[in-house]
Coordinates of C-alpha atoms and ligand atoms in Angstrom, one line a residue:
Chain A
M99 CA -0.9 -19.7 -3.1
K100 CA -3.6 -20.9 -5.4
V101 CA -7.1 -19.4 -5.3
L102 CA -8.5 -22.5 -3.7
D103 CA -6.0 -22.3 -0.8
H104 CA -7.1 -18.7 -0.2
L105 CA -10.8 -19.7 -0.5
R106 CA -10.3 -22.4 2.1
Q107 CA -9.0 -20.0 4.6
P108 CA -11.8 -18.0 6.4
P109 CA -11.3 -14.3 6.6
A110 CA -9.8 -13.2 9.9
L111 CA -12.3 -10.9 11.6
S112 CA -11.1 -8.0 13.7
L113 CA -12.2 -4.5 14.6
R114 CA -9.2 -3.1 12.8
F115 CA -11.5 -2.6 9.8
S116 CA -13.0 0.5 11.6
A117 CA -9.9 2.5 10.7
V118 CA -10.5 2.0 7.0
W119 CA -14.1 3.0 7.5
L120 CA -13.1 6.0 9.4
R121 CA -10.6 7.0 6.8
N122 CA -13.2 6.9 4.1
L123 CA -15.7 8.8 6.3
R124 CA -13.1 11.6 6.9
V125 CA -12.7 11.9 3.1
W126 CA -16.4 11.8 2.5
R127 CA -17.1 14.5 5.0
K128 CA -15.0 17.0 3.1
L129 CA -17.3 16.7 0.1
M130 CA -20.5 15.7 1.9
L131 CA -22.9 18.1 0.3
P132 CA -22.1 17.6 -3.3
S133 CA -21.8 13.9 -2.6
I134 CA -25.2 13.6 -1.1
L135 CA -26.8 15.8 -3.8
G136 CA -25.1 13.9 -6.6
N137 CA -26.0 10.5 -5.2
F138 CA -29.5 11.2 -4.5
G139 CA -30.4 13.5 -7.4
E140 CA -30.6 10.7 -9.9
P141 CA -32.8 8.3 -8.0
L142 CA -35.0 11.2 -7.0
L143 CA -35.5 12.1 -10.6
Y144 CA -36.4 8.5 -11.5
L145 CA -38.9 8.5 -8.7
L146 CA -40.5 11.7 -9.6
A147 CA -40.4 11.4 -13.4
L148 CA -41.4 7.7 -13.6
G149 CA -43.7 7.9 -10.7
Y150 CA -45.6 10.9 -12.0
G151 CA -45.3 10.3 -15.8
L152 CA -45.7 6.5 -15.9
G153 CA -48.1 6.7 -12.9
Q154 CA -50.6 8.4 -15.2
F155 CA -50.9 5.3 -17.3
V156 CA -50.3 2.7 -14.8
G157 CA -52.6 3.8 -12.2
E158 CA -52.6 1.4 -9.2
V159 CA -50.1 -1.4 -8.8
E160 CA -50.7 -4.1 -6.1
S161 CA -53.5 -1.8 -5.0
M162 CA -51.4 1.2 -4.3
P163 CA -50.6 4.3 -6.4
Y164 CA -47.7 3.6 -8.7
M165 CA -45.6 6.4 -7.1
V166 CA -46.0 4.7 -3.7
F167 CA -45.1 1.3 -5.3
L168 CA -42.1 2.8 -7.0
A169 CA -40.7 4.7 -4.0
S170 CA -39.7 1.6 -2.1
G171 CA -38.2 0.1 -5.2
I172 CA -36.1 3.2 -5.8
V173 CA -34.9 3.1 -2.2
C174 CA -33.6 -0.4 -2.8
S175 CA -32.0 0.4 -6.1
A176 CA -30.4 3.5 -4.7
A177 CA -28.8 1.4 -2.0
M178 CA -27.5 -1.1 -4.6
T179 CA -26.0 1.6 -6.8
G180 CA -24.5 3.5 -3.9
A181 CA -22.8 0.5 -2.5
T182 CA -21.7 -0.8 -5.9
F183 CA -20.1 2.4 -7.1
E184 CA -18.2 2.9 -3.9
A185 CA -16.9 -0.7 -3.8
L186 CA -16.0 -0.7 -7.5
Y187 CA -14.6 2.6 -8.6
S188 CA -13.6 4.2 -5.3
A189 CA -12.1 1.1 -3.7
Y190 CA -10.4 0.2 -7.0
T191 CA -8.8 3.6 -7.1
R192 CA -7.5 3.2 -3.6
L193 CA -6.3 -0.3 -4.4
T194 CA -4.5 0.7 -7.6
Q195 CA -3.7 4.3 -8.4
Q196 CA -3.6 5.7 -4.9
Q197 CA -2.0 2.7 -3.3
T198 CA -4.0 3.5 -0.2
W199 CA -4.4 -0.2 0.5
A200 CA -0.6 -0.8 0.3
A201 CA -0.1 2.0 2.8
M202 CA -2.6 0.4 5.1
L203 CA -1.1 -3.0 4.8
A204 CA 2.3 -1.7 5.9
A205 CA 0.6 -0.7 9.2
P206 CA -0.7 -3.6 11.4
M207 CA -3.7 -4.2 9.0
N208 CA -4.5 -7.3 7.1
V209 CA -6.0 -7.6 3.6
D210 CA -9.2 -9.0 5.4
D211 CA -9.4 -5.8 7.5
V212 CA -9.1 -3.6 4.5
V213 CA -11.7 -5.4 2.5
L214 CA -14.1 -5.5 5.4
G215 CA -13.6 -1.8 6.0
E216 CA -14.3 -1.0 2.4
I217 CA -17.4 -3.1 2.3
V218 CA -18.8 -1.6 5.5
W219 CA -18.0 1.8 4.2
A220 CA -19.8 1.1 0.9
A221 CA -22.8 -0.2 2.9
T222 CA -22.7 3.1 4.9
K223 CA -22.9 5.1 1.6
A224 CA -25.8 2.9 0.6
L225 CA -27.5 3.7 3.9
I226 CA -26.9 7.4 3.4
N227 CA -28.3 7.5 -0.1
A228 CA -31.3 5.4 0.7
S229 CA -32.1 7.4 3.9
A230 CA -32.2 10.5 1.9
I231 CA -34.8 9.0 -0.4
V232 CA -36.8 7.5 2.4
L233 CA -36.9 11.0 3.9
V234 CA -38.1 12.6 0.6
A235 CA -40.6 9.8 0.2
A236 CA -41.9 10.5 3.6
L237 CA -42.2 14.2 2.9
L238 CA -44.2 13.4 -0.2
G239 CA -46.5 11.3 1.8
L240 CA -45.4 8.0 0.0
V241 CA -44.6 6.2 3.3
A242 CA -47.3 4.5 5.4
G243 CA -46.0 5.0 8.8
P244 CA -43.1 5.0 11.3
E245 CA -42.3 1.4 10.7
A246 CA -40.6 2.7 7.6
L247 CA -37.7 3.4 9.8
L248 CA -37.1 -0.4 9.9
V249 CA -36.1 0.0 6.3
L250 CA -32.8 1.4 7.4
P251 CA -31.3 -1.7 9.1
V252 CA -32.5 -3.8 6.1
I253 CA -30.7 -1.3 3.8
L254 CA -27.5 -1.5 5.7
L255 CA -27.6 -5.4 5.4
A256 CA -28.4 -5.0 1.7
G257 CA -25.6 -2.6 1.3
L258 CA -23.1 -5.1 2.8
A259 CA -24.3 -7.7 0.3
F260 CA -24.1 -5.4 -2.8
A261 CA -20.7 -4.1 -1.7
G262 CA -19.5 -7.6 -1.1
I263 CA -20.4 -8.7 -4.7
A264 CA -18.9 -5.6 -6.1
M265 CA -15.7 -6.1 -4.0
I266 CA -15.3 -9.6 -5.7
V267 CA -15.3 -7.8 -9.0
T268 CA -12.8 -5.2 -7.7
A269 CA -10.5 -7.8 -6.4
L270 CA -10.5 -9.5 -9.8
S271 CA -10.4 -6.5 -12.0
P272 CA -7.4 -5.8 -14.2
S273 CA -8.7 -2.2 -15.1
Y274 CA -11.6 0.1 -14.8
D275 CA -13.1 -1.1 -18.1
F276 CA -13.8 -4.5 -16.5
F277 CA -16.5 -3.0 -14.4
L278 CA -18.6 -2.5 -17.6
Y279 CA -19.1 -6.3 -17.8
Y280 CA -20.4 -6.3 -14.3
F281 CA -22.9 -3.5 -15.0
T282 CA -24.2 -5.1 -18.2
L283 CA -24.2 -8.7 -17.1
V284 CA -25.2 -8.4 -13.4
M285 CA -26.3 -4.9 -12.3
T286 CA -28.8 -4.0 -15.1
P287 CA -30.5 -7.4 -15.3
M288 CA -30.9 -7.4 -11.5
L289 CA -32.3 -3.9 -11.5
L290 CA -34.9 -4.9 -14.1
L291 CA -35.8 -8.3 -12.7
S292 CA -36.1 -7.6 -9.0
G293 CA -39.5 -5.9 -8.7
V294 CA -38.1 -2.4 -8.5
F295 CA -40.2 -0.8 -11.3
F296 CA -42.9 -3.4 -11.7
P297 CA -44.1 -6.4 -9.7
L298 CA -42.2 -9.6 -10.2
S299 CA -45.5 -11.4 -10.7
S300 CA -45.8 -9.7 -14.2
L301 CA -42.8 -11.7 -15.4
P302 CA -42.8 -15.2 -16.9
E303 CA -42.8 -17.9 -14.2
A304 CA -39.3 -19.2 -15.2
V305 CA -37.9 -15.7 -14.8
Q306 CA -39.7 -15.3 -11.4
I307 CA -38.1 -18.4 -10.2
G308 CA -34.7 -17.2 -11.3
A309 CA -35.2 -13.9 -9.7
Q310 CA -35.3 -15.7 -6.3
G311 CA -31.6 -15.9 -6.5
L312 CA -31.1 -12.1 -6.9
P313 CA -30.4 -10.3 -3.6
L314 CA -32.1 -7.2 -4.8
A315 CA -35.4 -9.1 -5.2
H316 CA -35.3 -10.1 -1.6
V317 CA -34.4 -6.6 -0.4
V318 CA -37.4 -5.3 -2.3
M319 CA -39.6 -7.9 -0.8
L320 CA -38.6 -6.7 2.7
V321 CA -38.5 -3.0 2.1
R322 CA -41.7 -2.6 0.1
P323 CA -44.1 -3.8 2.8
L324 CA -42.1 -1.8 5.5
M325 CA -42.6 1.4 3.5
T326 CA -46.1 0.8 2.3
G327 CA -47.5 -0.8 5.4
G328 CA -48.2 -4.3 4.2
G329 CA -47.3 -7.6 5.9
I330 CA -44.0 -9.3 4.9
D331 CA -44.1 -12.8 3.4
A332 CA -41.4 -15.0 4.8
P333 CA -39.2 -12.3 6.3
L334 CA -36.6 -14.8 7.6
L335 CA -36.2 -16.3 4.2
H336 CA -35.4 -12.9 2.7
L337 CA -33.1 -11.9 5.6
G338 CA -31.4 -15.4 5.3
V339 CA -30.7 -14.9 1.6
I340 CA -29.2 -11.4 2.2
L341 CA -27.1 -12.8 5.1
V342 CA -25.8 -15.7 3.0
Y343 CA -24.7 -13.1 0.3
I344 CA -23.0 -11.0 2.9
V345 CA -21.0 -13.8 4.4
A346 CA -20.2 -15.5 1.1
T347 CA -19.2 -12.4 -0.7
Y348 CA -17.0 -11.2 2.1
W349 CA -15.3 -14.5 2.3
I350 CA -14.7 -14.8 -1.5
S351 CA -13.7 -11.1 -2.0
A352 CA -11.2 -11.2 0.9
A353 CA -9.7 -14.5 -0.5
L354 CA -9.3 -12.9 -4.0
A355 CA -7.8 -9.7 -2.5
R356 CA -5.4 -11.8 -0.5
R357 CA -4.4 -13.6 -3.7
R358 CA -3.9 -10.3 -5.5
L359 CA -1.9 -8.5 -2.8
I360 CA 0.0 -11.0 -0.8
R361 CA 2.7 -11.9 -3.3
Chain B
M298 CA 11.3 12.1 20.4
G299 CA 10.8 9.3 22.9
H300 CA 12.0 5.9 22.1
A301 CA 10.8 2.5 22.7
A302 CA 13.9 0.5 21.9
V303 CA 15.5 0.5 25.3
E304 CA 14.0 -2.6 26.8
T305 CA 14.6 -4.8 23.8
G306 CA 18.2 -5.3 24.9
S307 CA 19.3 -8.7 23.9
V308 CA 16.5 -9.8 21.5
P309 CA 17.9 -9.5 18.0
A310 CA 15.9 -7.2 15.7
V311 CA 16.0 -9.6 12.8
V312 CA 17.0 -13.3 12.4
A313 CA 16.4 -14.9 8.9
R314 CA 17.6 -18.3 7.8
G315 CA 17.5 -19.6 4.3
L316 CA 15.2 -16.9 3.2
T317 CA 14.0 -17.7 -0.3
R318 CA 11.4 -16.3 -2.7
R319 CA 10.6 -17.8 -6.1
Y320 CA 8.8 -15.8 -8.8
G321 CA 8.1 -17.7 -12.1
G322 CA 10.6 -20.5 -11.4
V323 CA 13.4 -18.1 -10.5
N324 CA 14.7 -17.6 -7.0
V325 CA 14.9 -13.9 -6.8
V326 CA 15.9 -14.2 -3.2
D327 CA 18.0 -17.4 -2.8
G328 CA 18.8 -18.7 0.7
I329 CA 19.6 -15.4 2.5
D330 CA 20.8 -15.6 6.2
L331 CA 20.5 -12.3 8.2
D332 CA 21.2 -11.4 11.8
I333 CA 20.6 -7.8 12.8
E334 CA 21.1 -6.6 16.3
A335 CA 18.6 -4.3 18.1
G336 CA 19.9 -0.7 17.7
E337 CA 22.0 -1.5 14.7
C338 CA 21.8 0.3 11.4
F339 CA 21.9 -2.2 8.6
A340 CA 21.9 -1.7 4.8
L341 CA 21.0 -4.0 2.0
L342 CA 22.9 -3.0 -1.1
G343 CA 22.5 -4.5 -4.5
P344 CA 21.9 -3.6 -8.2
N345 CA 18.4 -3.2 -9.6
G346 CA 16.5 -6.4 -9.3
A347 CA 18.9 -8.0 -6.8
G348 CA 16.1 -8.8 -4.4
K349 CA 16.3 -6.0 -1.8
T350 CA 12.6 -5.0 -1.8
T351 CA 11.5 -8.7 -1.9
T352 CA 13.8 -9.4 1.1
L353 CA 12.5 -6.4 3.0
R354 CA 8.9 -7.3 2.2
M355 CA 9.4 -10.8 3.5
L356 CA 10.9 -9.6 6.7
L357 CA 8.0 -7.4 7.2
G358 CA 5.4 -10.1 6.5
L359 CA 4.1 -8.5 3.4
T360 CA 5.4 -11.2 1.1
P361 CA 5.2 -14.8 2.1
P362 CA 8.7 -16.5 1.7
S363 CA 8.9 -19.6 -0.5
A364 CA 11.2 -21.1 2.1
G365 CA 13.1 -20.0 5.2
E366 CA 12.6 -19.0 8.8
I367 CA 12.1 -15.4 9.9
T368 CA 12.0 -13.8 13.4
V369 CA 11.6 -10.0 13.6
L370 CA 11.5 -8.3 17.0
G371 CA 11.1 -11.7 18.6
E372 CA 8.0 -12.5 16.6
P373 CA 7.8 -15.3 14.1
I374 CA 7.0 -13.9 10.6
P375 CA 4.6 -14.1 8.8
Q376 CA 2.5 -15.8 11.5
R377 CA 2.8 -12.8 13.9
A378 CA 3.5 -10.1 11.4
R379 CA 0.7 -7.9 12.7
A380 CA 2.0 -7.9 16.2
M381 CA 5.5 -7.2 14.9
R382 CA 4.3 -4.3 12.6
E383 CA 2.7 -2.6 15.6
R384 CA 6.3 -2.0 16.7
A385 CA 7.7 -1.2 13.3
G386 CA 7.6 1.7 10.9
I387 CA 7.8 1.2 7.1
V388 CA 9.0 3.7 4.5
P389 CA 8.1 2.0 1.1
Q390 CA 10.2 2.4 -2.0
F391 CA 7.5 4.4 -3.7
D392 CA 5.6 7.1 -1.7
N393 CA 2.0 6.2 -1.0
L394 CA 0.8 9.1 1.0
D395 CA -3.0 9.6 1.0
P396 CA -3.8 12.1 -1.7
D397 CA -7.2 12.8 -0.2
F398 CA -5.7 14.4 2.9
S399 CA -3.5 17.2 4.1
V400 CA -0.1 16.7 5.7
R401 CA -1.7 16.7 9.2
E402 CA -4.6 14.4 8.2
N403 CA -2.1 12.0 6.7
L404 CA -0.5 11.5 10.1
I405 CA -3.7 11.3 12.0
T406 CA -5.2 8.8 9.6
Y407 CA -2.1 6.6 9.5
G408 CA -2.1 6.7 13.3
A409 CA -5.6 5.2 13.2
Y410 CA -4.3 2.3 11.2
Y411 CA -2.1 1.5 14.3
G412 CA -5.1 1.8 16.5
A413 CA -4.0 5.3 17.8
R414 CA -6.8 7.7 18.7
R415 CA -6.8 11.1 17.1
R416 CA -6.0 12.7 20.5
E417 CA -2.9 10.5 20.8
V418 CA -1.6 11.5 17.4
E419 CA -2.5 15.2 17.9
A420 CA -0.3 15.0 21.1
R421 CA 2.7 14.1 19.0
M422 CA 1.8 16.2 16.0
T423 CA 4.1 19.1 16.8
E424 CA 7.0 16.8 17.3
L425 CA 6.3 14.8 14.0
L426 CA 5.8 18.0 12.0
Q427 CA 9.0 19.5 13.3
F428 CA 10.8 16.3 12.6
A429 CA 9.6 16.4 9.0
E430 CA 10.1 20.2 8.8
L431 CA 6.6 20.5 7.6
T432 CA 5.1 22.6 10.4
E433 CA 4.3 25.5 8.0
R434 CA 2.6 23.2 5.5
A435 CA 0.7 21.1 8.0
D436 CA -2.7 22.0 6.5
E437 CA -1.7 21.9 2.8
P438 CA -2.7 19.0 0.5
I439 CA 0.2 16.7 -0.3
Q440 CA -0.1 17.3 -4.0
G441 CA 1.7 20.6 -3.5
L442 CA 4.7 19.1 -1.7
S443 CA 8.1 18.6 -3.3
G444 CA 9.6 15.2 -3.6
G445 CA 11.8 15.8 -0.5
M446 CA 8.9 17.0 1.5
K447 CA 6.9 13.9 0.6
R448 CA 9.7 11.7 1.5
R449 CA 10.1 13.4 4.9
L450 CA 6.3 13.1 5.5
T451 CA 6.5 9.4 4.7
L452 CA 9.3 9.1 7.2
A453 CA 7.3 11.0 9.9
R454 CA 4.3 8.8 9.1
A455 CA 6.4 5.7 9.8
L456 CA 7.1 7.2 13.2
V457 CA 3.5 7.7 14.4
N458 CA 3.7 4.5 16.4
D459 CA 7.1 5.4 17.9
P460 CA 8.6 2.2 16.4
E461 CA 11.6 0.2 17.6
L462 CA 12.4 -0.9 14.1
L463 CA 12.3 1.2 10.9
A464 CA 12.5 -0.4 7.5
L465 CA 13.3 2.0 4.8
D466 CA 13.3 1.0 1.1
E467 CA 15.5 3.5 -0.8
P468 CA 14.7 6.4 1.6
S469 CA 16.6 9.0 -0.4
T470 CA 16.3 7.8 -4.1
G471 CA 15.3 10.6 -6.4
L472 CA 16.0 13.4 -4.0
D473 CA 18.4 16.3 -4.7
P474 CA 21.6 16.5 -2.6
Q475 CA 20.2 18.9 0.0
A476 CA 17.1 16.8 0.5
R477 CA 19.2 13.7 0.7
Q478 CA 21.5 15.2 3.4
H479 CA 18.4 16.2 5.3
I480 CA 17.1 12.6 5.3
W481 CA 20.5 11.3 6.4
E482 CA 20.5 13.8 9.3
R483 CA 17.0 12.6 10.3
L484 CA 18.2 8.9 10.1
H485 CA 21.1 9.7 12.3
T486 CA 18.8 11.2 14.9
L487 CA 16.7 8.1 14.8
R488 CA 19.7 5.9 15.2
R489 CA 20.9 7.9 18.2
Q490 CA 17.5 7.3 19.8
G491 CA 18.3 3.6 19.8
R492 CA 16.0 2.5 17.0
T493 CA 17.0 -0.3 14.7
L494 CA 17.3 0.9 11.1
L495 CA 17.1 -1.5 8.2
L496 CA 17.4 0.2 4.8
T497 CA 18.1 -0.5 1.2
T498 CA 20.0 2.0 -0.9
H499 CA 21.8 2.6 -4.2
Y500 CA 23.9 5.3 -2.6
M501 CA 27.1 3.7 -1.3
E502 CA 27.8 6.9 0.5
E503 CA 24.6 6.6 2.4
A504 CA 25.5 3.1 3.7
E505 CA 29.0 4.2 4.5
R506 CA 27.9 7.2 6.5
L507 CA 24.9 5.8 8.3
C508 CA 25.3 2.1 8.7
D509 CA 27.1 -0.2 11.1
R510 CA 26.9 -3.0 8.6
A511 CA 25.9 -3.6 5.1
A512 CA 25.1 -6.7 3.1
I513 CA 25.8 -6.6 -0.7
I514 CA 23.1 -8.7 -2.5
D515 CA 23.4 -9.9 -6.1
H516 CA 21.0 -12.3 -7.8
G517 CA 19.3 -13.0 -4.5
H518 CA 22.5 -14.0 -2.7
I519 CA 24.5 -12.1 -0.1
V520 CA 27.9 -11.8 -1.6
A521 CA 29.5 -9.9 1.3
C522 CA 28.3 -8.7 4.7
D523 CA 30.3 -6.6 7.1
S524 CA 31.0 -3.1 8.3
P525 CA 31.7 -0.7 5.5
T526 CA 35.3 -0.2 6.6
R527 CA 36.0 -3.9 6.8
L528 CA 34.2 -4.5 3.4
I529 CA 36.6 -2.1 1.8
H530 CA 39.6 -3.6 3.6
Q531 CA 38.8 -7.1 2.7
H532 CA 37.6 -6.7 -0.9
I533 CA 39.6 -3.9 -2.5
E534 CA 43.0 -2.3 -2.6
P535 CA 42.8 0.8 -0.4
H536 CA 44.2 3.4 -2.9
V537 CA 42.7 4.4 -6.2
V538 CA 43.7 6.6 -9.1
E539 CA 41.0 7.7 -11.5
L540 CA 41.9 8.7 -15.0
R541 CA 39.3 10.3 -17.2
G542 CA 39.1 11.3 -20.9
D543 CA 42.4 12.0 -22.5
L544 CA 44.4 10.7 -19.6
A545 CA 42.6 7.5 -19.8
L546 CA 43.3 7.2 -23.5
Q547 CA 47.0 8.1 -22.9
W548 CA 47.2 5.4 -20.2
M549 CA 45.8 2.8 -22.4
G550 CA 48.2 3.8 -25.2
R551 CA 51.1 3.5 -22.9
L552 CA 50.0 0.1 -21.7
S553 CA 49.9 -1.4 -25.1
G554 CA 53.6 -0.4 -25.2
G555 CA 54.0 -3.5 -22.8
E556 CA 54.6 -1.8 -19.4
A557 CA 54.8 -4.1 -16.5
L558 CA 52.1 -3.4 -13.8
D559 CA 53.4 -5.4 -10.8
G560 CA 51.1 -4.8 -7.8
L561 CA 48.6 -2.6 -9.6
R562 CA 45.2 -3.6 -10.7
V563 CA 43.7 -1.8 -13.7
D564 CA 40.0 -1.6 -14.3
P565 CA 38.8 0.2 -17.4
V566 CA 35.2 1.4 -17.0
G567 CA 34.1 3.0 -20.3
E568 CA 35.8 6.4 -20.6
T569 CA 37.5 6.0 -17.2
V570 CA 40.4 4.0 -16.1
L571 CA 40.7 3.0 -12.3
I572 CA 44.0 1.9 -11.1
Y573 CA 44.1 0.2 -7.6
G574 CA 47.1 -0.2 -5.5
H575 CA 48.1 -1.4 -2.1
E576 CA 50.5 1.5 -1.3
R577 CA 49.7 5.0 -2.1
D578 CA 53.3 6.3 -2.8
S579 CA 54.3 3.5 -5.2
L580 CA 50.9 3.8 -6.9
L581 CA 51.2 7.5 -7.5
D582 CA 54.9 7.2 -8.6
R583 CA 54.0 4.6 -11.2
V584 CA 51.1 6.6 -12.6
E585 CA 53.2 9.8 -12.7
A586 CA 56.0 8.1 -14.4
L587 CA 53.6 7.0 -17.2
I588 CA 51.4 9.9 -17.7
G589 CA 52.5 12.8 -15.6
P590 CA 50.4 14.8 -13.1
G591 CA 46.6 15.6 -13.6
Y592 CA 45.2 12.4 -12.3
L593 CA 42.7 12.1 -9.5
Y594 CA 43.6 10.2 -6.4
R595 CA 41.2 9.0 -3.8
P596 CA 40.9 6.3 -1.1
A597 CA 38.9 3.3 -2.1
S598 CA 35.2 3.4 -1.2
L599 CA 32.3 1.1 -0.8
E600 CA 31.3 1.9 -4.3
D601 CA 34.6 0.2 -5.6
V602 CA 33.7 -2.8 -3.5
F603 CA 30.2 -2.9 -4.8
L604 CA 31.3 -2.7 -8.5
R605 CA 34.0 -5.3 -7.8
L606 CA 31.6 -7.7 -6.2
T607 CA 28.5 -7.2 -8.5
G608 CA 30.3 -6.6 -11.8
R609 CA 29.9 -3.8 -14.2
E610 CA 27.3 -4.9 -16.6
L611 CA 24.0 -3.1 -16.5
R612 CA 21.1 -4.7 -14.7
D613 CA 17.4 -4.8 -15.8
Ligands
ATP1046 N1 5.4 -9.7 -7.4 C1 6.3 -10.1 -8.3 N2 6.0 -10.9 -9.3 C2 7.0 -11.3 -10.1 N3 8.3 -11.0 -10.1 C3 8.6 -10.1 -9.1 C4 7.7 -9.6 -8.1 N4 8.3 -8.8 -7.2 C5 9.6 -8.8 -7.6 N5 9.8 -9.6 -8.7 C6 11.1 -9.8 -9.4 O1 12.0 -10.1 -8.4 C7 13.3 -9.6 -8.7 C8 13.8 -8.8 -7.5 O2 12.9 -7.7 -7.3 P1 13.1 -6.6 -6.1 O3 12.1 -5.6 -6.3 O4 13.2 -7.3 -4.9 O5 14.5 -6.0 -6.5 P2 15.3 -4.7 -5.9 O6 16.6 -5.2 -5.4 O7 14.4 -4.1 -4.8 O8 15.4 -3.8 -7.1 P3 15.4 -2.2 -7.3 O9 16.7 -1.7 -6.8 O10 15.1 -2.0 -8.7 O11 14.3 -1.7 -6.4 C9 13.1 -8.7 -9.9 O12 13.6 -9.4 -11.0 C10 11.6 -8.5 -10.0 O13 11.2 -8.4 -11.4
MG1047 MG1 13.5 -2.3 -4.7

C-alpha cells in the first residue's frame, strides 16, 4: 500500500496497547534508580546553574525571580526530552535491533497497538522526569502552591504529543544517524523558541507568531502559570493545540509504522 | 499440557486459494492453494527464496497477500487475523526473544501480549519451563542461553496461549543434531495433543519423520503435495546406489565405454553419482558387475524427491 492509503486509514484503537506499556515499565523498573537519576540530573543542573548564575545578571523576569521563571520552563523541556529520547532511541532499538515489535506482532497485536503503547510509555517517562523536577522545585521553594500539581496531567498530554512527533521520525528512520536531523532541525529550535529560558515576548514579532505553532510553547504557557501562581491566558487554546498534536502525530506515526512493517 | 484443539473437529485449519504475493514486480508466491486439516502436521519445503516464509506470513495475517483468499481456523485473513492469532502460536525463522528479560519474564511478558494476566501465565510456568527444559535457567538472562535453548524457549513462548495451531518457520535450523532431535520430540508431543502444526524446513528428514503431508514449493509454486511416502512413491525410483570419490570416477569411466543402462537412471552430483532403480536386486547386480562392491545402497528418501523436483542448481 502507498503512504496515502495508510494515512487515509484511521488507527484502530484498542486497550491492547497496555501490554506494550507494561513491558516497558517492567524493563524500566529493573533500572529505575539510575534511570531517574540520569534523566533528571541534567535538567536539574541546568536549573541550578542557569537559574543561579544567569539569575544574578537577569534579576526578575515577568516580575518573578529568574530561577522561578526558569523552573517551569525546565519542567517542560525535561518532559520533551524524556518523551523524545524514549520514542526515538529506545523504540527504534525495539523496532530494529531487538525485533521486539516483530515478536509483539506475532501475538494478537496490531502495529497501531504497538505504536500507541510506545507513545504512552514515552509520555509516562516524560511524566516521571518532569515530576522529579517539580518535586525539587517545590523543595527549593520555586513553586507557588498546590495547584502546581495540575502541571502533571498537562505534562502527560505534552508527553503524548512529543512522543507522537518523535514516533513519526522513528517510523521513517533508516538508521540512528537520522535522529540527528530531528534534533538539529526540530528539537533545538523548539527548545530555544518556546519561552523555556526567556520570555517569548523578547523575540521579534515574526518569530513569536511562528512559535505559536510549536507545541512546547503552548505547554510552557500552561505550565508556567500553574507553577508560579499566575492566571492562564486562553487555556483551551493551548490544550487544543496539544490535543491536535497528539491525535495527528499518533495517526501519522501509526500509518508510517504500518507502511514500514506490514509488507 | 492441556489442549484446545478438540472442539475444532471439522473446521479445516487452513484454506488458501490463489495465494499470491508480488515483490518488485516478481510473484514470489504465485497462486498457491492449500488445504490443511485440523490436527494435521504439514510441512512447506523449498529451496532458499522459494517463498515459504512469505506464504507462512500471509497465512498468519502478517503480510497482506497481493491476491488470493485465506481462511485460518475459520477466520478470514487478514481481516480477522487478530482473532485467529489469539488461537495460534508462532515460532519465527529468526529468534526474537526479549533481551531485556530473563527466561521466566519472557514467558510472562509474551503472555501479556495475548491478554493473559501474570497469574495465569505463572500457573502454567512450571509446565512451560519443563517443556522447554529450562527449569534450572528460569531466572537467567536469555543472552546466556545456547542456540538450542533459545529455540526451545521460543517454542515454549508460542505455547503461552495454549494454541490450536502452531506455525513454525524452520524450527530446527542451525541446531546441532542433539538439539534438533529434542525439538522433534517436542513437536511430536504437540502433535499428539491434537494441535495443528504447520512448519517450514530445509531438513527433509524432519518432514519425513513429523509430517502427515508436505508441499514442495519452488519459485512460488507448489510442485508437489502429498504424504512423504506417496511423494517418494510417485516421483522417484525406490532404490538408490550412491557412489562417492574414486568409485564415482570409476563408474563414469566405465560409462564412457558405452554400457547400456536399461531401467537405471544416473544422476551425477558433483563428486557423487546417484543411480536410481526400480528393483533392488537388478540395480545392485548391475552396479556390482561394473565396479564391484564398496558402494552405498539406500532406499530413496524425500531428499531425492526434493532434488529431483527443484533441480540441483544453487539458489540465492
Ligand atoms: N519484504 C520483502 N521485500 C522484498 N522482497 C522480499 C520481501 N520478503 C521476501 N522477499 C523475497 O521473496 C522471495 C521469497 O522469500 P521468502 O523469505 O518467502 O523465502 P523462503 O522460502 O522463506 O527462503 P529461506 O529458505 O531462505 O528462508 C525471496 O526472493 C525474497 O528476497
Ligand atoms: Mg524463510
